[in-house]
Amino acid sequence: MSQQPPRRAGAVRSRRRVRRRGGIGPGPDSPGATGPGSARLGSARPPRAGGCHERGRGSDAEGHLCVPWGWEQPAGMVGYDPEATCVSTVEAAAAGSASGLVTRVLVSPLDVLKIRFQLQIEQLSSRNPTAKYHGILQAVQRIFGEEGLTAFWKGHVPAQFLSIGFGAVQFMAFESLTELVHKATSFTARDSFVHLVCGGLAACTATVAVHPVDTLRTRFAAQGEPKIYLSLRHAVVTMYQTEGPRTFYRGLTPTLIAIFPYAGLQFFFYNILQQFSKWAIPAEAKNRANIKNLVCGSCAGVVSKSLTYPLDVVKKRLQVGGFEHARAAFGQVRTYGGFLDCMTQIMREEGPGGFFKGLSPSLLKAAFSSGLIFFWYELFCGLLCALKSPDSTKRKEG
């Protein structure tokens, strides 16, 4: 019998060193595979006994080193995953807050444009001489000329409170709900339908928690010069004294009606696109996970916003109710008696196109904000995993 070449043993040792550096443990086709290789194959159930995470130690049953899974980001970290249990729900909330904060700074100008377009009664056309805003470039030039560069960050302080609070509650609730579904039902947490329902419920929870801040943000972004509200505290006191506490929840009904399908579809399409990317992207390009997350998030945001946009217009119209005197400089103003009355008046006076005013900047904002939210969330979760010691890669409860 011929002997193996002398380099054989060295090759085995070399492969083991590669495994230790990559943290993939057994090969991707082996029964106990728990690393990136198995994640790419789409395994949806927890690793078998003896794997890295069930053992709760820094190595698996064969002695291979386990590194934090999220750092390499072979698959999305959005939602509970029994195979990638290094981020707790509290850490998910922290990552959601951080992603919301960074994203808000970058997309605030588009948000101001969108709100201005949504609140304009006149048709958004250069053929209409009474319309203040005609298009994106014209609106940018006019706002800059009349109000200065800082106008594109009007209401930025309440908007930051909104983004930080919404991101924290949404991602924490989404993690908790997907984990509950995985453990209490026959569905797996990585199922797209689960992400649709849990994403919608998580967003509704976050909306109820931060809606007063959203109303404040809308008022600040909508006011022109001279300003009605001089500061955040002044706005809160004035609105409470003149309109009562219920004014902070104006537009809540259309917001909840719109946010459930919007957020649900956002998480749904993000999950679908992540799964599709595993099949479509060549293996040598899969280390570019951050770019993939950005693209998947942007596409999910555009599709979801397009399908739910009319409800967002109604919400914005209702949120500025009682604020008509500050809107006089922007053109016509209307008073709405509620959700159905607002829809009826828009349809009668502005036609079906009235429900899609501001769609262009809104889609731009949705592409940037949704893509950046998922991009930063995945990145921050990966960093949290990488900063942990190998002994703490197992999910902490709560």
Tab-separated table of C-alpha atoms in Angstrom, residues 42-367:
chain	number	residue	atom	x	y	z
A	42	GLY	CA	-30.182	27.940	4.809
A	43	SER	CA	-30.383	25.725	7.896
A	44	ALA	CA	-33.321	26.997	9.940
A	45	ARG	CA	-33.067	24.895	13.102
A	46	PRO	CA	-30.665	25.152	16.086
A	47	PRO	CA	-27.289	23.388	15.934
A	48	ARG	CA	-27.057	19.924	17.414
A	49	ALA	CA	-25.644	19.268	20.854
A	50	GLY	CA	-21.967	19.960	21.099
A	51	GLY	CA	-22.014	23.030	18.850
A	52	CYS	CA	-20.489	26.359	19.856
A	53	HIS	CA	-23.619	28.079	21.096
A	54	GLU	CA	-25.250	25.173	22.917
A	55	ARG	CA	-22.022	24.391	24.732
A	56	GLY	CA	-21.698	28.076	25.654
A	57	ARG	CA	-17.925	27.940	25.385
A	58	GLY	CA	-15.308	29.315	23.059
A	59	SER	CA	-14.866	26.070	21.112
A	60	ASP	CA	-17.088	23.324	19.750
A	61	ALA	CA	-17.015	19.572	20.391
A	62	GLU	CA	-14.077	19.088	18.013
A	63	GLY	CA	-12.030	21.864	19.574
A	64	HIS	CA	-12.442	24.440	16.816
A	65	LEU	CA	-12.417	28.063	17.900
A	66	CYS	CA	-15.785	29.888	17.760
A	67	VAL	CA	-15.640	33.579	16.910
A	68	PRO	CA	-18.630	35.940	17.167
A	69	TRP	CA	-20.877	35.113	14.241
A	70	GLY	CA	-22.083	38.648	13.557
A	71	TRP	CA	-18.643	40.027	12.724
A	72	GLU	CA	-18.482	38.191	9.423
A	73	GLN	CA	-22.200	38.742	8.828
A	74	PRO	CA	-22.819	35.770	6.540
A	75	ALA	CA	-26.571	36.258	6.861
A	76	GLY	CA	-28.900	38.942	8.167
A	77	MET	CA	-28.936	39.542	11.913
A	78	VAL	CA	-32.410	41.084	11.827
A	79	GLY	CA	-34.710	38.971	13.983
A	80	TYR	CA	-34.136	36.061	16.329
A	81	ASP	CA	-31.869	33.352	14.967
A	82	PRO	CA	-31.070	30.296	17.112
A	83	GLU	CA	-27.865	29.794	15.126
A	84	ALA	CA	-26.548	33.319	15.808
A	85	THR	CA	-27.273	34.024	19.430
A	86	CYS	CA	-24.712	36.613	20.427
A	87	VAL	CA	-26.982	39.691	20.623
A	88	SER	CA	-29.511	40.160	23.423
A	89	THR	CA	-32.762	42.078	23.019
A	90	VAL	CA	-31.300	44.968	25.013
A	91	GLU	CA	-28.300	45.075	22.682
A	92	ALA	CA	-30.691	44.937	19.717
A	93	ALA	CA	-32.403	48.026	21.154
A	94	ALA	CA	-29.035	49.782	21.473
A	95	ALA	CA	-28.116	48.903	17.889
A	96	GLY	CA	-31.536	50.076	16.693
A	97	SER	CA	-31.115	53.416	18.499
A	98	ALA	CA	-27.648	53.971	17.059
A	99	SER	CA	-28.771	53.118	13.530
A	100	GLY	CA	-31.724	55.504	13.832
A	101	LEU	CA	-29.524	58.328	15.090
A	102	VAL	CA	-26.968	58.096	12.263
A	103	THR	CA	-29.608	57.626	9.579
A	104	ARG	CA	-31.690	60.603	10.714
A	105	VAL	CA	-28.779	63.023	10.317
A	106	LEU	CA	-28.278	61.899	6.726
A	107	VAL	CA	-31.894	61.833	5.504
A	108	SER	CA	-33.353	64.877	7.291
A	109	PRO	CA	-33.305	67.158	4.183
A	110	LEU	CA	-35.354	64.628	2.207
A	111	ASP	CA	-37.788	64.346	5.103
A	112	VAL	CA	-38.343	68.122	5.165
A	113	LEU	CA	-38.990	68.129	1.404
A	114	LYS	CA	-41.415	65.250	1.701
A	115	ILE	CA	-43.423	66.943	4.479
A	116	ARG	CA	-43.587	70.254	2.601
A	117	PHE	CA	-44.914	68.481	-0.516
A	118	GLN	CA	-47.432	66.405	1.434
A	119	LEU	CA	-48.931	69.457	3.128
A	120	GLN	CA	-49.283	71.553	-0.027
A	121	ILE	CA	-52.891	71.708	-1.235
A	122	GLU	CA	-52.023	73.124	-4.678
A	123	GLN	CA	-50.873	70.828	-7.448
A	124	LEU	CA	-47.135	70.212	-7.566
A	125	SER	CA	-46.619	71.656	-11.030
A	126	SER	CA	-44.848	74.622	-12.585
A	127	ARG	CA	-48.039	75.251	-14.570
A	128	ASN	CA	-49.814	76.197	-11.348
A	129	PRO	CA	-48.761	79.780	-10.452
A	130	THR	CA	-50.240	79.544	-6.947
A	131	ALA	CA	-48.154	76.503	-5.981
A	132	LYS	CA	-45.199	77.306	-3.763
A	133	TYR	CA	-43.290	74.138	-4.638
A	134	HIS	CA	-43.126	72.560	-8.109
A	135	GLY	CA	-40.435	69.888	-7.847
A	136	ILE	CA	-37.456	68.704	-5.863
A	137	LEU	CA	-34.782	71.032	-7.276
A	138	GLN	CA	-37.076	74.066	-7.267
A	139	ALA	CA	-38.124	73.325	-3.681
A	140	VAL	CA	-34.508	72.937	-2.553
A	141	GLN	CA	-33.558	76.272	-4.113
A	142	ARG	CA	-36.573	78.074	-2.654
A	143	ILE	CA	-36.208	76.696	0.855
A	144	PHE	CA	-32.497	77.496	0.831
A	145	GLY	CA	-33.098	81.016	-0.466
A	146	GLU	CA	-35.897	81.863	1.955
A	147	GLU	CA	-34.914	79.981	5.106
A	148	GLY	CA	-31.254	79.088	4.789
A	149	LEU	CA	-29.376	75.792	4.953
A	150	THR	CA	-30.541	74.987	8.483
A	151	ALA	CA	-34.138	74.762	7.227
A	152	PHE	CA	-33.364	71.280	5.913
A	153	TRP	CA	-32.805	70.187	9.511
A	154	LYS	CA	-35.861	71.908	10.982
A	155	GLY	CA	-37.300	69.793	13.744
A	156	HIS	CA	-34.095	67.777	13.900
A	157	VAL	CA	-34.050	67.520	17.717
A	158	PRO	CA	-37.531	65.952	18.008
A	159	ALA	CA	-36.758	63.947	14.876
A	160	GLN	CA	-33.688	62.491	16.597
A	161	PHE	CA	-35.753	61.596	19.657
A	162	LEU	CA	-38.197	59.969	17.258
A	163	SER	CA	-35.530	57.978	15.406
A	164	ILE	CA	-33.676	56.853	18.522
A	165	GLY	CA	-36.848	55.861	20.369
A	166	PHE	CA	-38.494	54.232	17.376
A	167	GLY	CA	-35.380	52.269	16.438
A	168	ALA	CA	-34.890	50.989	19.976
A	169	VAL	CA	-38.487	49.893	20.533
A	170	GLN	CA	-38.967	48.487	17.034
A	171	PHE	CA	-35.889	46.256	16.909
A	172	MET	CA	-36.230	45.159	20.531
A	173	ALA	CA	-39.883	44.234	19.970
A	174	PHE	CA	-39.028	42.516	16.684
A	175	GLU	CA	-36.328	40.415	18.339
A	176	SER	CA	-38.676	39.455	21.183
A	177	LEU	CA	-41.629	38.659	18.903
A	178	THR	CA	-39.634	36.526	16.473
A	179	GLU	CA	-38.093	34.644	19.398
A	180	LEU	CA	-41.553	34.067	20.891
A	181	VAL	CA	-42.898	32.779	17.584
A	182	HIS	CA	-39.912	30.472	17.151
A	183	LYS	CA	-40.240	28.949	20.626
A	184	ALA	CA	-44.042	28.885	20.999
A	185	THR	CA	-45.216	27.886	17.504
A	186	SER	CA	-44.261	25.566	14.674
A	187	PHE	CA	-42.982	28.491	12.594
A	188	THR	CA	-39.286	29.320	12.402
A	189	ALA	CA	-38.079	32.794	13.269
A	190	ARG	CA	-36.411	33.195	9.841
A	191	ASP	CA	-39.649	32.645	7.912
A	192	SER	CA	-40.622	35.598	5.718
A	193	PHE	CA	-44.268	35.492	6.819
A	194	VAL	CA	-43.150	35.654	10.454
A	195	HIS	CA	-41.086	38.731	9.631
A	196	LEU	CA	-44.122	40.299	7.934
A	197	VAL	CA	-46.394	39.936	10.980
A	198	CYS	CA	-43.769	40.562	13.665
A	199	GLY	CA	-42.354	43.536	11.776
A	200	GLY	CA	-45.779	45.152	11.584
A	201	LEU	CA	-46.556	44.538	15.261
A	202	ALA	CA	-43.130	45.804	16.360
A	203	ALA	CA	-43.575	49.004	14.364
A	204	CYS	CA	-47.061	49.581	15.830
A	205	THR	CA	-45.622	49.215	19.326
A	206	ALA	CA	-42.882	51.714	18.536
A	207	THR	CA	-45.363	54.120	16.924
A	208	VAL	CA	-47.589	54.304	19.982
A	209	ALA	CA	-44.509	54.946	22.126
A	210	VAL	CA	-43.076	57.807	20.056
A	211	HIS	CA	-46.048	59.319	18.203
A	212	PRO	CA	-46.082	62.555	20.269
A	213	VAL	CA	-42.502	63.172	19.156
A	214	ASP	CA	-43.502	62.519	15.541
A	215	THR	CA	-46.221	65.161	15.822
A	216	LEU	CA	-43.709	67.663	17.202
A	217	ARG	CA	-41.256	66.834	14.419
A	218	THR	CA	-43.950	67.421	11.790
A	219	ARG	CA	-44.932	70.786	13.294
A	220	PHE	CA	-41.318	71.996	13.302
A	221	ALA	CA	-40.678	70.829	9.739
A	222	ALA	CA	-43.926	72.401	8.503
A	223	GLN	CA	-43.573	75.881	10.008
A	224	GLY	CA	-42.103	78.672	7.940
A	225	GLU	CA	-40.857	82.119	8.890
A	226	PRO	CA	-41.511	83.721	11.323
A	227	LYS	CA	-41.448	80.637	13.526
A	228	ILE	CA	-44.429	79.791	15.706
A	229	TYR	CA	-42.478	77.465	17.987
A	230	LEU	CA	-39.152	78.789	19.238
A	231	SER	CA	-37.937	75.627	20.950
A	232	LEU	CA	-38.986	72.084	21.741
A	233	ARG	CA	-40.140	73.065	25.227
A	234	HIS	CA	-42.066	76.034	23.862
A	235	ALA	CA	-43.817	73.786	21.338
A	236	VAL	CA	-44.825	71.227	23.965
A	237	VAL	CA	-46.180	73.870	26.366
A	238	THR	CA	-47.995	75.833	23.630
A	239	MET	CA	-49.608	72.770	22.068
A	240	TYR	CA	-50.694	71.410	25.450
A	241	GLN	CA	-52.197	74.713	26.615
A	242	THR	CA	-53.948	75.651	23.372
A	243	GLU	CA	-54.965	72.259	21.958
A	244	GLY	CA	-54.925	69.823	24.867
A	245	PRO	CA	-53.025	66.558	25.418
A	246	ARG	CA	-54.868	64.683	22.650
A	247	THR	CA	-53.182	66.871	20.031
A	248	PHE	CA	-49.958	64.899	20.482
A	249	TYR	CA	-51.746	61.848	19.085
A	250	ARG	CA	-53.270	63.525	16.037
A	251	GLY	CA	-53.064	61.211	13.054
A	252	LEU	CA	-52.428	58.103	15.161
A	253	THR	CA	-55.150	56.053	13.438
A	254	PRO	CA	-53.832	56.447	9.868
A	255	THR	CA	-50.301	56.077	11.218
A	256	LEU	CA	-51.079	52.659	12.726
A	257	ILE	CA	-53.019	51.634	9.628
A	258	ALA	CA	-50.071	52.649	7.450
A	259	ILE	CA	-47.180	51.517	9.629
A	260	PHE	CA	-48.281	47.896	10.021
A	261	PRO	CA	-48.184	47.028	6.308
A	262	TYR	CA	-45.248	49.372	5.643
A	263	ALA	CA	-42.951	47.991	8.336
A	264	GLY	CA	-44.234	44.455	7.868
A	265	LEU	CA	-43.534	44.570	4.136
A	266	GLN	CA	-40.180	46.200	4.828
A	267	PHE	CA	-39.031	43.311	7.024
A	268	PHE	CA	-40.709	40.815	4.674
A	269	PHE	CA	-38.957	42.043	1.538
A	270	TYR	CA	-35.659	42.474	3.380
A	271	ASN	CA	-35.824	38.831	4.442
A	272	ILE	CA	-36.802	37.697	0.937
A	273	LEU	CA	-34.002	39.710	-0.667
A	274	GLN	CA	-31.448	38.410	1.839
A	275	GLN	CA	-32.433	34.839	0.979
A	276	PHE	CA	-32.351	35.617	-2.731
A	277	SER	CA	-28.895	37.156	-2.416
A	278	LYS	CA	-27.530	33.902	-0.972
A	279	TRP	CA	-28.548	32.179	-4.187
A	280	ALA	CA	-27.718	34.976	-6.620
A	281	ILE	CA	-24.437	36.373	-5.296
A	282	PRO	CA	-21.266	34.403	-6.145
A	283	ALA	CA	-19.499	32.792	-3.217
A	284	GLU	CA	-16.382	34.928	-3.649
A	285	ALA	CA	-18.476	38.113	-3.255
A	286	LYS	CA	-20.304	37.092	-0.076
A	287	ASN	CA	-17.769	38.830	2.136
A	288	ARG	CA	-19.330	42.136	1.047
A	289	ALA	CA	-22.230	41.668	3.447
A	290	ASN	CA	-22.526	45.339	4.367
A	291	ILE	CA	-23.142	46.427	0.769
A	292	LYS	CA	-25.672	43.627	0.360
A	293	ASN	CA	-27.531	44.748	3.508
A	294	LEU	CA	-27.635	48.326	2.210
A	295	VAL	CA	-29.034	47.299	-1.182
A	296	CYS	CA	-31.584	44.857	0.256
A	297	GLY	CA	-32.767	47.434	2.778
A	298	SER	CA	-33.103	50.152	0.133
A	299	CYS	CA	-35.140	47.961	-2.206
A	300	ALA	CA	-37.379	46.812	0.651
A	301	GLY	CA	-37.989	50.414	1.697
A	302	VAL	CA	-38.917	51.617	-1.811
A	303	VAL	CA	-41.394	48.790	-2.443
A	304	SER	CA	-43.011	49.134	0.988
A	305	LYS	CA	-43.312	52.922	0.800
A	306	SER	CA	-44.849	52.806	-2.681
A	307	LEU	CA	-47.585	50.455	-1.477
A	308	THR	CA	-48.520	52.433	1.651
A	309	TYR	CA	-47.794	56.055	0.705
A	310	PRO	CA	-51.378	57.470	0.553
A	311	LEU	CA	-51.883	56.731	4.244
A	312	ASP	CA	-48.718	58.669	5.063
A	313	VAL	CA	-50.130	61.757	3.306
A	314	VAL	CA	-53.347	61.538	5.343
A	315	LYS	CA	-51.346	61.197	8.548
A	316	LYS	CA	-49.302	64.317	7.834
A	317	ARG	CA	-52.408	66.362	6.977
A	318	LEU	CA	-54.037	65.379	10.276
A	319	GLN	CA	-50.911	66.084	12.328
A	320	VAL	CA	-50.905	69.771	11.378
A	321	GLY	CA	-54.570	70.261	12.260
A	322	GLY	CA	-54.965	73.335	14.488
A	323	PHE	CA	-51.718	74.665	13.018
A	324	GLU	CA	-53.307	76.376	10.013
A	325	HIS	CA	-52.130	79.910	10.877
A	326	ALA	CA	-48.512	78.835	10.516
A	327	ARG	CA	-49.228	77.281	7.131
A	328	ALA	CA	-50.733	80.405	5.520
A	329	ALA	CA	-47.454	81.406	3.862
A	330	PHE	CA	-47.300	78.075	2.023
A	331	GLY	CA	-50.660	78.398	0.235
A	332	GLN	CA	-54.139	77.071	0.917
A	333	VAL	CA	-54.936	75.329	4.205
A	334	ARG	CA	-57.672	72.885	5.129
A	335	THR	CA	-59.284	71.670	8.321
A	336	TYR	CA	-60.121	67.973	8.510
A	337	GLY	CA	-62.625	66.309	10.805
A	338	GLY	CA	-60.837	62.961	10.917
A	339	PHE	CA	-59.386	60.143	8.868
A	340	LEU	CA	-62.325	59.571	6.507
A	341	ASP	CA	-63.056	63.294	6.130
A	342	CYS	CA	-59.433	63.941	5.207
A	343	MET	CA	-59.450	61.221	2.538
A	344	THR	CA	-62.760	62.518	1.151
A	345	GLN	CA	-61.554	66.110	0.889
A	346	ILE	CA	-58.260	65.131	-0.750
A	347	MET	CA	-60.048	63.004	-3.326
A	348	ARG	CA	-62.657	65.688	-4.078
A	349	GLU	CA	-60.310	68.692	-4.304
A	350	GLU	CA	-57.017	67.200	-5.457
A	351	GLY	CA	-57.968	63.945	-7.128
A	352	PRO	CA	-56.131	60.628	-6.792
A	353	GLY	CA	-52.818	62.391	-7.369
A	354	GLY	CA	-53.279	64.216	-4.068
A	355	PHE	CA	-52.537	61.004	-2.218
A	356	PHE	CA	-49.142	60.770	-3.910
A	357	LYS	CA	-47.855	64.312	-3.385
A	358	GLY	CA	-44.235	64.214	-2.326
A	359	LEU	CA	-43.787	60.643	-3.562
A	360	SER	CA	-40.464	61.367	-5.305
A	361	PRO	CA	-38.592	62.718	-2.253
A	362	SER	CA	-40.377	60.148	-0.128
A	363	LEU	CA	-39.072	57.269	-2.240
A	364	LEU	CA	-35.599	58.780	-2.189
A	365	LYS	CA	-35.858	59.061	1.573
A	366	ALA	CA	-37.230	55.508	1.875
A	367	ALA	CA	-34.365	54.124	-0.196
